[in-house]
Amino acid sequence: METADLRLARDDDVAAASWIKPRLDGSFGAVTRHVPVGYAAYVRICHPVDDETGRQVTWSAVAAATGRRAHPTMQWRALAGAARWAGSDPWCGELAPPELARLCGILAQHTAVPGSCFFCLWDGWGWLPRTVPAQVHHGDRDYVLLTGPLHAALQLGDRPRPDWFLPQSPNLFWPADRAWCVATEIDFDSTLVGGTAELAHHLLNDPGLDAWPVDPDDSLAADADRLNPLD
């Protein structure tokens, strides 16, 4: 992989990411263990799933089909139920390209510098060559730091040959003015956004995103669903 393939520049000035680690706080699974504290509002975007016919559906639709309750901190294992859901599971660690594109389109309207953003990509993805060492270290994760325009988030991924592209959403990204921050933890089946109340309102009312309001201390751990029991 060459950085030119990504249309992004590798950024060796880790100071651009130094503001994040001191603002990560909370117990295991907490929202602000993955996106920085201090934002006015936080939103969870559930990664899409397909039903047994291949039609994309929301987690609310899954809850209706399995007799469970949809709510902001619902967890997939409890929602789907043992042998209750015949469709696909959500992707972990990655927001699908259509939803990522929609998210970026909204994010661009809520920063003064959409052309100047930073992207952290987990260094454990198998397609990353070992010649691209990590520069940013947050908790148990190491990341490669890249910089470029916001729309370049859609150009991250593996290019095993010129006519074949396997997209990968960034695991952490933010604009230079820090107006918002987005995190897709590799073990989570949802993406977290911290930003203004206006941004949250925009996300929560977009019909193309399965978005839910969450609080900084809300847990997204696998066993955190208090309304739907695990089978």
Tab-separated table of C-alpha atoms in Angstrom:
chain	number	residue	atom	x	y	z
A	1	MET	CA	0.000	0.000	0.000
A	2	GLU	CA	1.273	3.435	-0.913
A	3	THR	CA	-0.162	6.557	0.682
A	4	ALA	CA	-0.776	7.845	-2.835
A	5	ASP	CA	-3.239	4.996	-3.293
A	6	LEU	CA	-5.210	6.380	-0.389
A	7	ARG	CA	-5.033	9.970	-1.655
A	8	LEU	CA	-4.017	10.778	1.892
A	9	ALA	CA	-0.727	11.867	3.369
A	10	ARG	CA	0.958	10.025	6.203
A	11	ASP	CA	1.311	12.459	9.093
A	12	ASP	CA	4.346	11.914	11.312
A	13	ASP	CA	3.472	14.857	13.542
A	14	VAL	CA	1.611	12.943	16.241
A	15	ALA	CA	0.861	16.222	18.024
A	16	ALA	CA	-2.248	16.399	15.829
A	17	ALA	CA	-3.685	13.473	17.796
A	18	SER	CA	-2.277	14.319	21.227
A	19	TRP	CA	-5.458	16.070	22.395
A	20	ILE	CA	-7.538	12.887	22.273
A	21	LYS	CA	-5.925	10.575	24.824
A	22	PRO	CA	-6.258	12.975	27.813
A	23	ARG	CA	-9.955	13.325	27.009
A	24	LEU	CA	-10.749	9.607	26.891
A	25	ASP	CA	-12.390	8.581	30.134
A	26	GLY	CA	-14.955	6.219	31.614
A	27	SER	CA	-15.403	2.581	32.534
A	28	PHE	CA	-15.082	-0.324	30.120
A	29	GLY	CA	-17.474	0.111	27.197
A	30	ALA	CA	-18.312	3.750	27.970
A	31	VAL	CA	-18.951	6.116	25.067
A	32	THR	CA	-16.211	8.519	26.179
A	33	ARG	CA	-13.690	5.726	26.423
A	34	HIS	CA	-13.689	5.916	22.623
A	35	VAL	CA	-14.662	9.499	21.728
A	36	PRO	CA	-13.342	12.436	23.767
A	37	VAL	CA	-15.233	13.957	26.670
A	38	GLY	CA	-16.387	17.563	26.440
A	39	TYR	CA	-18.727	17.484	23.452
A	40	ALA	CA	-22.259	18.807	23.807
A	41	ALA	CA	-23.862	15.675	22.379
A	42	TYR	CA	-23.061	12.089	21.440
A	43	VAL	CA	-24.669	9.837	18.849
A	44	ARG	CA	-24.450	6.121	18.209
A	45	ILE	CA	-24.850	4.882	14.631
A	46	CYS	CA	-25.754	1.197	14.486
A	47	HIS	CA	-24.072	-0.624	11.631
A	48	PRO	CA	-26.546	-1.924	9.044
A	49	VAL	CA	-27.762	-5.505	8.778
A	50	ASP	CA	-29.616	-7.468	6.088
A	51	ASP	CA	-32.677	-9.625	6.598
A	52	GLU	CA	-32.929	-13.152	5.174
A	53	THR	CA	-33.888	-11.747	1.750
A	54	GLY	CA	-30.839	-9.487	1.585
A	55	ARG	CA	-32.811	-6.314	2.233
A	56	GLN	CA	-31.072	-3.819	4.515
A	57	VAL	CA	-32.978	-3.165	7.735
A	58	THR	CA	-32.519	-1.171	10.922
A	59	TRP	CA	-31.902	-2.594	14.350
A	60	SER	CA	-35.424	-1.460	15.251
A	61	ALA	CA	-36.760	-3.764	12.541
A	62	VAL	CA	-34.702	-6.606	13.983
A	63	ALA	CA	-36.154	-5.894	17.438
A	64	ALA	CA	-39.656	-6.020	16.010
A	65	ALA	CA	-38.898	-9.340	14.323
A	66	THR	CA	-37.360	-10.941	17.414
A	67	GLY	CA	-39.774	-9.548	19.973
A	68	ARG	CA	-37.137	-7.408	21.642
A	69	ARG	CA	-37.028	-3.709	22.467
A	70	ALA	CA	-34.989	-1.174	20.478
A	71	HIS	CA	-33.268	1.491	22.579
A	72	PRO	CA	-30.055	3.597	22.479
A	73	THR	CA	-27.824	1.105	24.322
A	74	MET	CA	-29.248	-2.101	22.840
A	75	GLN	CA	-26.716	-4.823	22.138
A	76	TRP	CA	-26.788	-7.069	19.112
A	77	ARG	CA	-26.517	-10.436	20.873
A	78	ALA	CA	-29.481	-9.615	23.085
A	79	LEU	CA	-31.436	-8.024	20.250
A	80	ALA	CA	-31.062	-10.814	17.717
A	81	GLY	CA	-31.592	-13.595	20.244
A	82	ALA	CA	-30.291	-17.130	19.957
A	83	ALA	CA	-31.497	-18.549	16.611
A	84	ARG	CA	-34.165	-15.837	16.368
A	85	TRP	CA	-32.661	-13.686	13.625
A	86	ALA	CA	-32.214	-15.267	10.199
A	87	GLY	CA	-30.442	-12.318	8.576
A	88	SER	CA	-26.876	-11.057	8.722
A	89	ASP	CA	-24.969	-9.711	11.684
A	90	PRO	CA	-23.656	-6.128	11.674
A	91	TRP	CA	-20.034	-5.541	10.724
A	92	CYS	CA	-17.681	-4.932	13.630
A	93	GLY	CA	-15.009	-2.263	13.359
A	94	GLU	CA	-16.328	-0.844	10.116
A	95	LEU	CA	-19.130	1.418	8.952
A	96	ALA	CA	-20.331	0.353	5.497
A	97	PRO	CA	-19.427	2.728	2.630
A	98	PRO	CA	-22.959	4.046	1.923
A	99	GLU	CA	-23.474	4.989	5.571
A	100	LEU	CA	-19.938	6.371	5.856
A	101	ALA	CA	-20.543	8.552	2.800
A	102	ARG	CA	-23.804	9.816	4.273
A	103	LEU	CA	-22.130	10.504	7.613
A	104	CYS	CA	-19.268	12.405	5.989
A	105	GLY	CA	-21.715	14.497	3.991
A	106	ILE	CA	-23.323	15.627	7.233
A	107	LEU	CA	-20.042	16.084	9.091
A	108	ALA	CA	-18.778	18.383	6.339
A	109	GLN	CA	-21.564	20.813	7.199
A	110	HIS	CA	-20.476	20.979	10.843
A	111	THR	CA	-16.823	21.981	10.574
A	112	ALA	CA	-15.127	25.058	9.170
A	113	VAL	CA	-12.298	22.943	7.741
A	114	PRO	CA	-13.659	19.868	5.902
A	115	GLY	CA	-10.539	19.952	3.736
A	116	SER	CA	-8.244	19.426	6.716
A	117	CYS	CA	-8.969	16.247	8.674
A	118	PHE	CA	-7.022	13.555	10.494
A	119	PHE	CA	-7.611	9.813	10.273
A	120	CYS	CA	-6.419	7.056	12.587
A	121	LEU	CA	-6.396	3.552	11.141
A	122	TRP	CA	-5.843	0.571	13.430
A	123	ASP	CA	-2.478	-0.980	12.588
A	124	GLY	CA	-3.821	-4.518	13.037
A	125	TRP	CA	-5.726	-4.655	9.754
A	126	GLY	CA	-4.101	-7.472	7.815
A	127	TRP	CA	-3.869	-5.561	4.549
A	128	LEU	CA	-1.651	-2.851	6.021
A	129	PRO	CA	2.006	-3.574	5.192
A	130	ARG	CA	4.389	-3.859	8.102
A	131	THR	CA	6.400	-1.047	6.522
A	132	VAL	CA	3.702	1.377	7.729
A	133	PRO	CA	4.358	1.581	11.490
A	134	ALA	CA	1.873	2.969	13.974
A	135	GLN	CA	2.433	6.448	15.386
A	136	VAL	CA	-0.573	6.989	17.681
A	137	HIS	CA	-1.195	4.920	20.817
A	138	HIS	CA	-4.517	5.076	22.660
A	139	GLY	CA	-5.200	2.479	25.322
A	140	ASP	CA	-4.682	-0.978	23.822
A	141	ARG	CA	-4.812	0.264	20.224
A	142	ASP	CA	-2.066	1.470	17.908
A	143	TYR	CA	-2.933	3.554	14.865
A	144	VAL	CA	-1.425	4.858	11.657
A	145	LEU	CA	-2.059	8.610	11.359
A	146	LEU	CA	-3.074	10.119	8.025
A	147	THR	CA	-4.255	13.550	6.991
A	148	GLY	CA	-6.365	14.833	4.107
A	149	PRO	CA	-9.827	16.092	3.167
A	150	LEU	CA	-12.887	14.599	4.826
A	151	HIS	CA	-14.086	12.822	1.680
A	152	ALA	CA	-10.840	10.821	1.653
A	153	ALA	CA	-12.354	8.672	4.410
A	154	LEU	CA	-14.106	6.838	1.582
A	155	GLN	CA	-10.798	6.036	-0.110
A	156	LEU	CA	-9.255	4.092	2.756
A	157	GLY	CA	-8.914	0.384	2.159
A	158	ASP	CA	-7.053	-2.435	0.498
A	159	ARG	CA	-6.170	-2.270	-3.205
A	160	PRO	CA	-4.811	-5.730	-4.017
A	161	ARG	CA	-4.922	-4.783	-7.684
A	162	PRO	CA	-5.945	-1.650	-9.627
A	163	ASP	CA	-9.478	-2.878	-10.397
A	164	TRP	CA	-10.224	-4.248	-6.918
A	165	PHE	CA	-10.888	-2.121	-3.850
A	166	LEU	CA	-11.912	-3.361	-0.396
A	167	PRO	CA	-12.986	-0.310	1.633
A	168	GLN	CA	-12.181	0.195	5.299
A	169	SER	CA	-13.675	3.027	7.309
A	170	PRO	CA	-11.265	4.933	9.570
A	171	ASN	CA	-11.282	3.890	13.195
A	172	LEU	CA	-10.964	7.448	14.458
A	173	PHE	CA	-11.217	10.765	12.609
A	174	TRP	CA	-11.739	14.461	13.283
A	175	PRO	CA	-11.269	17.862	11.588
A	176	ALA	CA	-8.461	20.271	12.435
A	177	ASP	CA	-10.898	22.487	14.364
A	178	ARG	CA	-11.998	19.463	16.469
A	179	ALA	CA	-15.636	20.384	15.915
A	180	TRP	CA	-16.492	16.691	16.115
A	181	CYS	CA	-14.814	13.323	16.514
A	182	VAL	CA	-15.873	9.936	15.151
A	183	ALA	CA	-14.805	6.535	16.488
A	184	THR	CA	-15.392	3.050	15.134
A	185	GLU	CA	-13.795	0.742	17.697
A	186	ILE	CA	-12.691	-2.503	16.048
A	187	ASP	CA	-14.774	-4.623	18.445
A	188	PHE	CA	-17.942	-2.486	18.229
A	189	ASP	CA	-20.824	-2.974	15.806
A	190	SER	CA	-21.683	0.724	15.930
A	191	THR	CA	-19.933	4.045	15.318
A	192	LEU	CA	-19.801	6.876	17.861
A	193	VAL	CA	-19.876	10.598	17.114
A	194	GLY	CA	-19.208	13.449	19.518
A	195	GLY	CA	-20.081	16.972	18.431
A	196	THR	CA	-22.493	19.860	18.755
A	197	ALA	CA	-26.172	19.595	19.547
A	198	GLU	CA	-26.874	20.755	15.977
A	199	LEU	CA	-24.766	17.942	14.529
A	200	ALA	CA	-26.489	15.400	16.751
A	201	HIS	CA	-29.896	16.666	15.650
A	202	HIS	CA	-28.853	16.380	12.010
A	203	LEU	CA	-27.620	12.803	12.460
A	204	LEU	CA	-30.599	11.658	14.493
A	205	ASN	CA	-33.026	12.934	11.885
A	206	ASP	CA	-31.274	11.550	8.829
A	207	PRO	CA	-33.330	8.679	7.354
A	208	GLY	CA	-30.233	6.975	5.974
A	209	LEU	CA	-28.584	6.437	9.354
A	210	ASP	CA	-29.701	4.172	12.184
A	211	ALA	CA	-28.723	6.779	14.773
A	212	TRP	CA	-29.478	6.988	18.500
A	213	PRO	CA	-28.684	9.577	21.196
A	214	VAL	CA	-26.316	8.347	23.898
A	215	ASP	CA	-24.808	9.846	27.024
A	216	PRO	CA	-21.054	10.042	27.718
A	217	ASP	CA	-21.208	7.351	30.424
A	218	ASP	CA	-23.490	4.950	28.538
A	219	SER	CA	-21.920	1.534	28.095
A	220	LEU	CA	-21.776	-0.272	24.775
A	221	ALA	CA	-20.197	-3.395	26.194
A	222	ALA	CA	-21.654	-6.659	24.910
A	223	ASP	CA	-23.458	-7.324	28.187
A	224	ALA	CA	-24.658	-3.755	28.753
A	225	ASP	CA	-28.202	-4.159	27.417
A	226	ARG	CA	-30.469	-3.882	30.463
A	227	LEU	CA	-33.781	-4.202	28.599
A	228	ASN	CA	-33.193	-7.262	26.419
A	229	PRO	CA	-31.972	-10.425	28.153
A	230	LEU	CA	-29.356	-12.668	26.636
A	231	ASP	CA	-30.810	-16.062	25.672
